[in-house]
Amino acid sequence: MAMWDRIKEQAKGLQQQSQGAGQASGGTAGGRQPGAGAGAGAGGGSKEKLVGLLKSQLGSLKTELKSGAYRDASMAMCALVAAADGSVDPAERQHVESLILQNDVLQNFPPEQLRQRFNKHVDQLMFNFPQGRADALQEIAKAAKKPVEAKAVVQTGFVIAGADGYIAPAEAQVLREACTALGVSPQEFGL
């Protein structure tokens, strides 16, 4: 549990740095304008630092994150992030799938299992978004039984969402919804 407290403190520090820089520059709370490239703006590196920190912390839990519940919830999380704007084009699907397969922690699982579960959720979201969203959140909620896994699912979503250097408002909303489903405080992740 002490490790999660450290993550929380580090995330809070990065968030405060980001907010301070954004206020000083008159920009957004993150100091970045939507669509700005990595490192752009006064606090541009803060989200990237937070994503990097979460990715590092997630990696340190690799040996603990081997359950089917974590695997399934993470794939549902990744699908929700990919479909956060209401659609997933083939290039985006392939990009997120590539991120999943390259993720150090998710390498605990056979690639075909990850691919199958991710694509199942994306297909459901594209066929009937409200029902697919409800099904994905229900799958995510199954990881709530173990706090370490619950937080790791949110971290996985955060890493996927922030892979392009920017977390879109729709992606942040999906991450907040996942936090609610998992009983995790969104503020813990600066959401």
Coordinates of C-alpha atoms in Angstrom, one line a residue:
M1 CA 0.0 0.0 0.0
A2 CA 2.9 2.4 0.7
M3 CA 3.8 2.2 -3.0
W4 CA 0.4 3.5 -4.0
D5 CA 0.8 6.4 -1.6
R6 CA 4.1 7.2 -3.3
I7 CA 2.5 7.1 -6.7
K8 CA -0.3 9.3 -5.4
E9 CA 2.1 11.9 -4.0
Q10 CA 4.2 11.9 -7.2
A11 CA 1.2 12.3 -9.4
K12 CA -0.1 15.1 -7.1
G13 CA 3.2 16.9 -7.3
L14 CA 3.2 16.6 -11.1
Q15 CA -0.4 17.8 -11.3
Q16 CA 0.5 20.8 -9.1
Q17 CA 3.5 21.6 -11.3
S18 CA 1.3 21.4 -14.3
Q19 CA -1.4 23.6 -12.9
G20 CA 1.1 26.2 -11.7
A21 CA 2.7 26.4 -15.1
G22 CA -0.7 26.6 -16.9
Q23 CA -1.9 29.4 -14.7
A24 CA 1.4 31.3 -15.1
S25 CA 1.1 31.0 -18.9
G26 CA -2.6 31.7 -19.0
G27 CA -3.1 28.4 -20.7
T28 CA -5.2 25.4 -19.8
A29 CA -4.8 23.6 -16.5
G30 CA -2.2 21.3 -18.1
G31 CA -0.4 24.2 -19.7
R32 CA -1.2 22.7 -23.1
Q33 CA -3.6 23.4 -25.9
P34 CA -5.5 20.4 -27.3
G35 CA -3.5 18.9 -30.1
A36 CA -0.2 20.5 -29.0
G37 CA 2.8 18.3 -29.5
A38 CA 4.8 16.8 -26.7
G39 CA 6.8 19.3 -24.8
A40 CA 4.7 22.2 -26.2
G41 CA 3.6 25.0 -23.9
A42 CA 4.8 26.0 -20.4
G43 CA 3.8 22.8 -18.7
G44 CA 3.9 20.6 -21.8
G45 CA 6.0 17.8 -20.3
S46 CA 3.8 17.3 -17.2
K47 CA 1.3 14.9 -18.6
E48 CA 4.1 13.0 -20.3
K49 CA 6.0 12.8 -17.0
L50 CA 2.8 11.5 -15.3
V51 CA 2.3 8.9 -18.0
G52 CA 5.9 7.9 -17.8
L53 CA 5.7 7.7 -14.0
L54 CA 2.5 5.6 -14.2
K55 CA 4.1 3.3 -16.8
S56 CA 7.2 2.9 -14.6
Q57 CA 5.1 2.1 -11.5
L58 CA 3.0 -0.3 -13.5
G59 CA 6.1 -2.1 -14.7
S60 CA 7.2 -2.6 -11.1
L61 CA 4.0 -4.5 -10.4
K62 CA 4.5 -6.9 -13.4
T63 CA 4.9 -10.0 -11.2
E64 CA 1.7 -9.2 -9.3
L65 CA -0.5 -8.5 -12.4
K66 CA -1.1 -12.0 -13.8
S67 CA -4.7 -12.6 -13.1
G68 CA -7.4 -13.0 -15.7
A69 CA -9.4 -10.2 -14.1
Y70 CA -6.6 -7.7 -14.6
R71 CA -6.1 -8.9 -18.2
D72 CA -9.8 -8.7 -19.1
A73 CA -10.4 -5.4 -17.4
S74 CA -7.3 -3.9 -19.0
M75 CA -8.5 -4.9 -22.5
A76 CA -11.9 -3.4 -21.8
M77 CA -10.2 -0.2 -20.6
C78 CA -8.0 0.0 -23.7
A79 CA -11.1 -0.5 -25.9
L80 CA -12.9 2.3 -24.1
V81 CA -10.0 4.6 -24.4
A82 CA -9.7 3.8 -28.1
A83 CA -13.4 4.5 -28.6
A84 CA -13.6 7.5 -26.3
D85 CA -14.5 9.8 -29.2
G86 CA -17.3 7.4 -30.4
S87 CA -15.4 5.7 -33.2
V88 CA -12.3 3.6 -33.9
D89 CA -10.9 3.6 -37.4
P90 CA -8.7 0.7 -38.5
A91 CA -5.5 2.6 -38.1
E92 CA -6.4 3.6 -34.5
R93 CA -7.4 0.0 -33.7
Q94 CA -4.1 -1.3 -35.0
H95 CA -2.1 1.5 -33.2
V96 CA -3.7 0.7 -29.8
E97 CA -3.3 -3.1 -30.4
S98 CA 0.4 -2.4 -31.0
L99 CA 0.6 -0.4 -27.8
I100 CA -1.0 -3.3 -25.9
L101 CA 1.3 -5.9 -27.3
Q102 CA 4.4 -3.7 -26.5
N103 CA 3.3 -3.0 -23.0
D104 CA 5.7 -4.7 -20.6
V105 CA 3.1 -5.7 -18.0
L106 CA 0.7 -7.0 -20.6
Q107 CA 3.4 -9.3 -21.9
N108 CA 2.4 -11.6 -19.0
F109 CA -0.4 -12.8 -21.3
P110 CA -0.4 -14.5 -24.7
P111 CA -0.7 -11.8 -27.4
E112 CA -3.7 -13.6 -29.0
Q113 CA -5.7 -13.5 -25.8
L114 CA -5.1 -9.7 -25.5
R115 CA -5.9 -9.1 -29.2
Q116 CA -9.1 -11.2 -29.0
R117 CA -10.4 -9.5 -25.9
F118 CA -9.5 -6.0 -27.1
N119 CA -11.1 -6.5 -30.5
K120 CA -14.2 -8.0 -28.9
H121 CA -14.8 -4.9 -26.9
V122 CA -14.0 -2.6 -29.8
D123 CA -16.5 -4.5 -32.0
Q124 CA -19.2 -4.2 -29.3
L125 CA -18.5 -0.5 -28.9
M126 CA -18.8 0.1 -32.6
F127 CA -21.9 -2.0 -33.0
N128 CA -23.8 -0.5 -30.1
F129 CA -21.8 2.1 -28.2
P130 CA -24.0 2.5 -25.1
Q131 CA -24.3 -1.3 -24.6
G132 CA -20.6 -1.9 -25.5
R133 CA -19.7 0.9 -23.0
A134 CA -21.8 -0.7 -20.3
D135 CA -20.3 -4.2 -21.0
A136 CA -16.8 -2.8 -20.9
L137 CA -17.4 -1.0 -17.6
Q138 CA -18.9 -4.1 -16.1
E139 CA -15.7 -6.1 -17.2
I140 CA -13.6 -3.3 -15.7
A141 CA -15.5 -3.4 -12.4
K142 CA -14.5 -7.1 -11.9
A143 CA -11.0 -6.0 -11.1
A144 CA -12.2 -3.9 -8.1
K145 CA -11.8 -6.8 -5.7
K146 CA -8.1 -6.3 -5.6
P147 CA -7.0 -2.7 -5.1
V148 CA -3.6 -3.2 -6.7
E149 CA -5.2 -4.5 -9.8
A150 CA -8.0 -1.9 -9.8
K151 CA -5.4 0.9 -9.8
A152 CA -3.3 -0.9 -12.4
V153 CA -6.2 -1.0 -14.8
V154 CA -6.6 2.8 -14.5
Q155 CA -2.8 3.1 -15.0
T156 CA -3.0 0.9 -18.1
G157 CA -5.7 3.1 -19.5
F158 CA -3.8 6.2 -18.7
V159 CA -0.7 4.9 -20.4
I160 CA -2.6 4.0 -23.5
A161 CA -4.5 7.3 -23.5
G162 CA -1.3 9.3 -23.1
A163 CA 0.8 7.4 -25.6
D164 CA 0.3 10.3 -28.1
G165 CA 1.5 12.9 -25.6
Y166 CA -2.0 14.2 -25.0
I167 CA -5.0 13.0 -23.1
A168 CA -8.2 14.2 -24.8
P169 CA -11.2 15.3 -22.7
A170 CA -13.2 12.2 -23.9
E171 CA -10.3 9.9 -22.8
A172 CA -10.1 11.6 -19.4
Q173 CA -13.9 11.1 -19.0
V174 CA -13.5 7.4 -19.8
L175 CA -10.7 7.1 -17.2
R176 CA -12.9 8.8 -14.6
E177 CA -15.8 6.4 -15.4
A178 CA -13.4 3.5 -15.0
C179 CA -12.2 4.9 -11.6
T180 CA -15.8 5.0 -10.5
A181 CA -16.5 1.4 -11.6
L182 CA -13.4 0.3 -9.7
G183 CA -13.9 2.4 -6.6
V184 CA -10.7 4.3 -7.2
S185 CA -10.5 8.1 -6.7
P186 CA -10.1 9.9 -10.0
Q187 CA -8.1 12.6 -8.1
E188 CA -5.5 10.0 -7.4
F189 CA -4.6 10.2 -11.1
G190 CA -5.1 13.9 -11.5
L191 CA -8.5 13.5 -13.2

